[in-house]
CSV table of C-alpha atoms in Angstrom, one decimal:
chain,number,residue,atom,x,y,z
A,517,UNK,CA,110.9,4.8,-5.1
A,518,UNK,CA,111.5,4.4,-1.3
A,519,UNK,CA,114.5,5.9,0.0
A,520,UNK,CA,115.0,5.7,3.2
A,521,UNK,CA,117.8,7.7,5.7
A,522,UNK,CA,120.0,5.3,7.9
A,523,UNK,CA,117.6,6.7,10.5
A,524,UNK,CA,114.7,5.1,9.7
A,525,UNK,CA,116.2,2.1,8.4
A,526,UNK,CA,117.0,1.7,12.2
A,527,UNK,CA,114.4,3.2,13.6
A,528,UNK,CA,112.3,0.0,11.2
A,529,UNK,CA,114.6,-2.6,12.8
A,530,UNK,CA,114.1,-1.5,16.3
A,531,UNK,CA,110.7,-1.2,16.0
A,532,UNK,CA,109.7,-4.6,14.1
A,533,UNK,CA,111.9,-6.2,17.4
A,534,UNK,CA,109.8,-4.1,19.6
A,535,UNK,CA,106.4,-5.1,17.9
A,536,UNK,CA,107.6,-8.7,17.6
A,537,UNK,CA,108.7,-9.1,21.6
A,538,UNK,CA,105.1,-7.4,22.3
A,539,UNK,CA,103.3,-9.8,20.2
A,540,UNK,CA,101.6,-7.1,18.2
A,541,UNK,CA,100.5,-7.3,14.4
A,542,UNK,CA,103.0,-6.8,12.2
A,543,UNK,CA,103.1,-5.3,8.4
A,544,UNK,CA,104.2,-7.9,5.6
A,545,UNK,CA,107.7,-6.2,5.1
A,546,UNK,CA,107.5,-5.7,8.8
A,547,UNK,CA,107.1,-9.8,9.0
A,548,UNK,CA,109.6,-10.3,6.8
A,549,UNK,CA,112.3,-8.5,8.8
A,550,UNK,CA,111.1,-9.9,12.0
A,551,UNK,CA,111.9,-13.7,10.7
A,552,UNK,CA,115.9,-12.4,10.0
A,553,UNK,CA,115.8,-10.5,13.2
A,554,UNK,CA,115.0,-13.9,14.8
A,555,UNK,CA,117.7,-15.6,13.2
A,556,UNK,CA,119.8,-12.7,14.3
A,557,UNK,CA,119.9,-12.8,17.7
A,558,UNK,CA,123.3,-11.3,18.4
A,559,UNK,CA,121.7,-8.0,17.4
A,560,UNK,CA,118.8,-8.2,20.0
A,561,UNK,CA,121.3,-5.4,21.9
A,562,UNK,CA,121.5,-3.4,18.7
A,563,UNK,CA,118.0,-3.5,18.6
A,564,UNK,CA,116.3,-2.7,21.9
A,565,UNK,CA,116.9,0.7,22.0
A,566,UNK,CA,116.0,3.3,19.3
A,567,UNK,CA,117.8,6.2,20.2
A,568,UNK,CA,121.4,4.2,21.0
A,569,UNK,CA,120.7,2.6,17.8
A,570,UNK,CA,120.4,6.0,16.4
A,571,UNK,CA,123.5,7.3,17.3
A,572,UNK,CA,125.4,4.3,16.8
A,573,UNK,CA,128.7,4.3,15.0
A,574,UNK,CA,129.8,0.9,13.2
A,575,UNK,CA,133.1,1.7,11.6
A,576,UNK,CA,134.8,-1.3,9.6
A,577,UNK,CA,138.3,0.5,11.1
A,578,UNK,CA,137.1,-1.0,14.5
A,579,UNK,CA,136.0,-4.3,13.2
A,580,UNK,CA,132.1,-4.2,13.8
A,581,UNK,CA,129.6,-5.4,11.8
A,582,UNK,CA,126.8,-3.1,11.4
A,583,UNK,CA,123.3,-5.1,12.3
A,584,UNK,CA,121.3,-2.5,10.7
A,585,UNK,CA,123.3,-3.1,7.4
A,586,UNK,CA,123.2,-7.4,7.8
A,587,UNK,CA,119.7,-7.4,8.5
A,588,UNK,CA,119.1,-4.6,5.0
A,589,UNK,CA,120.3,-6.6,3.0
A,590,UNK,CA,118.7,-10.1,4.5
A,591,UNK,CA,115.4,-7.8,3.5
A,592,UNK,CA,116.8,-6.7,0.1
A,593,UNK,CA,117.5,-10.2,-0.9
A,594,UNK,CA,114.1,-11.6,0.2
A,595,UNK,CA,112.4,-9.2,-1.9
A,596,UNK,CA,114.7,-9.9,-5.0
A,597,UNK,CA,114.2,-13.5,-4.6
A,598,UNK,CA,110.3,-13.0,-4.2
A,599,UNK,CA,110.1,-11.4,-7.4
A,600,UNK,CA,113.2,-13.1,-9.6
A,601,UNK,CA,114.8,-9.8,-9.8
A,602,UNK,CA,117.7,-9.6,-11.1
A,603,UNK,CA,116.5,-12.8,-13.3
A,604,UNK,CA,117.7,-16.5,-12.1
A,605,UNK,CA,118.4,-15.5,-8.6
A,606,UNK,CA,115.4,-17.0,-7.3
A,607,UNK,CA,116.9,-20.3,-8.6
A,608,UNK,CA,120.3,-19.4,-7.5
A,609,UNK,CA,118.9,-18.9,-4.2
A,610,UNK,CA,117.2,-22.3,-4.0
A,611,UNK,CA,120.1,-23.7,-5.2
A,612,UNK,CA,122.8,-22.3,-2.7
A,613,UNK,CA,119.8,-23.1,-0.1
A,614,UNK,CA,120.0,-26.6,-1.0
A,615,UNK,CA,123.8,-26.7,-1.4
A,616,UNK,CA,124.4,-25.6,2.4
A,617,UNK,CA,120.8,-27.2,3.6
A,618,UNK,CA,120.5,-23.7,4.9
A,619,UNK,CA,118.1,-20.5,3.5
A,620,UNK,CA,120.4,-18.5,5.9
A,621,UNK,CA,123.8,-18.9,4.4
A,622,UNK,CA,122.5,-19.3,1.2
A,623,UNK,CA,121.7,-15.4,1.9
A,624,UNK,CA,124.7,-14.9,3.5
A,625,UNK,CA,126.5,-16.1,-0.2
A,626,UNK,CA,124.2,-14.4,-1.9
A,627,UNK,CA,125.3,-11.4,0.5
A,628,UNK,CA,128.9,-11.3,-0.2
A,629,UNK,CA,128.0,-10.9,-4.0
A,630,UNK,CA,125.4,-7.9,-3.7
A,631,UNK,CA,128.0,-6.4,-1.5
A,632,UNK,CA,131.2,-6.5,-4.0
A,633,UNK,CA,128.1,-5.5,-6.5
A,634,UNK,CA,127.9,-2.0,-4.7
A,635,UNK,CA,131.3,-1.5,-3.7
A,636,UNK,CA,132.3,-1.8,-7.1
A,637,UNK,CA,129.4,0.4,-8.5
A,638,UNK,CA,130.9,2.9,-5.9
A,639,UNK,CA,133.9,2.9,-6.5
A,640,UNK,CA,133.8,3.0,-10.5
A,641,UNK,CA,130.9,5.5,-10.4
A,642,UNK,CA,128.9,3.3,-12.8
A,643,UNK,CA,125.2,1.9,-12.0
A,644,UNK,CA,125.3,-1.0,-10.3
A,645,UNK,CA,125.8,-4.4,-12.5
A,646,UNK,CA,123.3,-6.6,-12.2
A,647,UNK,CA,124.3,-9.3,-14.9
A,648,UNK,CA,127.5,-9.3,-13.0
A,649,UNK,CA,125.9,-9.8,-9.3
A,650,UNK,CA,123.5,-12.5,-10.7
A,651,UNK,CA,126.7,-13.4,-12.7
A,652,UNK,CA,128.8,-14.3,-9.2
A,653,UNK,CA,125.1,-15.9,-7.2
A,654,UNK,CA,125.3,-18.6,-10.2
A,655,UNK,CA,129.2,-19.2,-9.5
A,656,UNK,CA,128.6,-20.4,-6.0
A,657,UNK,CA,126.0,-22.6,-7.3
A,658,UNK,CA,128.4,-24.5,-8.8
């Protein structure tokens, strides 16, 4: 299993924006990241530089959202959805899509239920709960 260090998750952002502004080939996870960076482009600053991004420090005390975060979890979702895992959310996702005649905030609702998923596996110690996270996708289909 990949496990990648908040270091090269940024250093994979920074360099799919740098590949995509240059016009060179990208890799299919590389491609999908590049499509949410589009539709990000608030974080263009976040992204141009590797070593700032690097060092950067986006603490919730001070109200920031972290880009390298957002844009993970855009990534996670896509790859759930692409393979129905956890079951029904690729259904749940073209459902919310068509709700809100938008892919991006259907990922954004999806979002805000894979994130109360973790912080709730961290804070109880326990694995995280799918059936509960596909459980809560399903709710704001209705």
């Amino acid at each position: 299993m990949f496990n990648p260090s908040q270091d090269d998750v940024r250093r994979f952002f920074c360099e799919t924006f740098r590949k995509l502004h240059a016009k060179e080939i990208l890799t299919p996870l590389e491609s999908i990241a590049a499509d949410w960076i589009q539709q990000h482009p608030e974080y263009d600053h976040a992204l141009r530089d590797v070593e700032a991004a690097v060092q950067a420090n986006y603490s919730v005390d001070q109200g920031q959202t972290n880009p390298f975060l957002h844009l993970s979890m855009h990534l996670s979702i896509s790859e759930q959805i692409s393979v129905d895992q956890p079951r029904g959310i690729q259904s749940a996702a073209r459902q919310l899509a068509q709700r809100y005649n938008s892919e991006h905030e259907a990922h954004h609702q999806i979002m805000e239920c894979l994130g109360e998923m973790i912080w709730n596996s961290q804070r109880s110690g326990l694995p995280p709960d799918g059936q509960a996270y596909i459980d809560a996708v399903q709710k704001r289909c209705r």
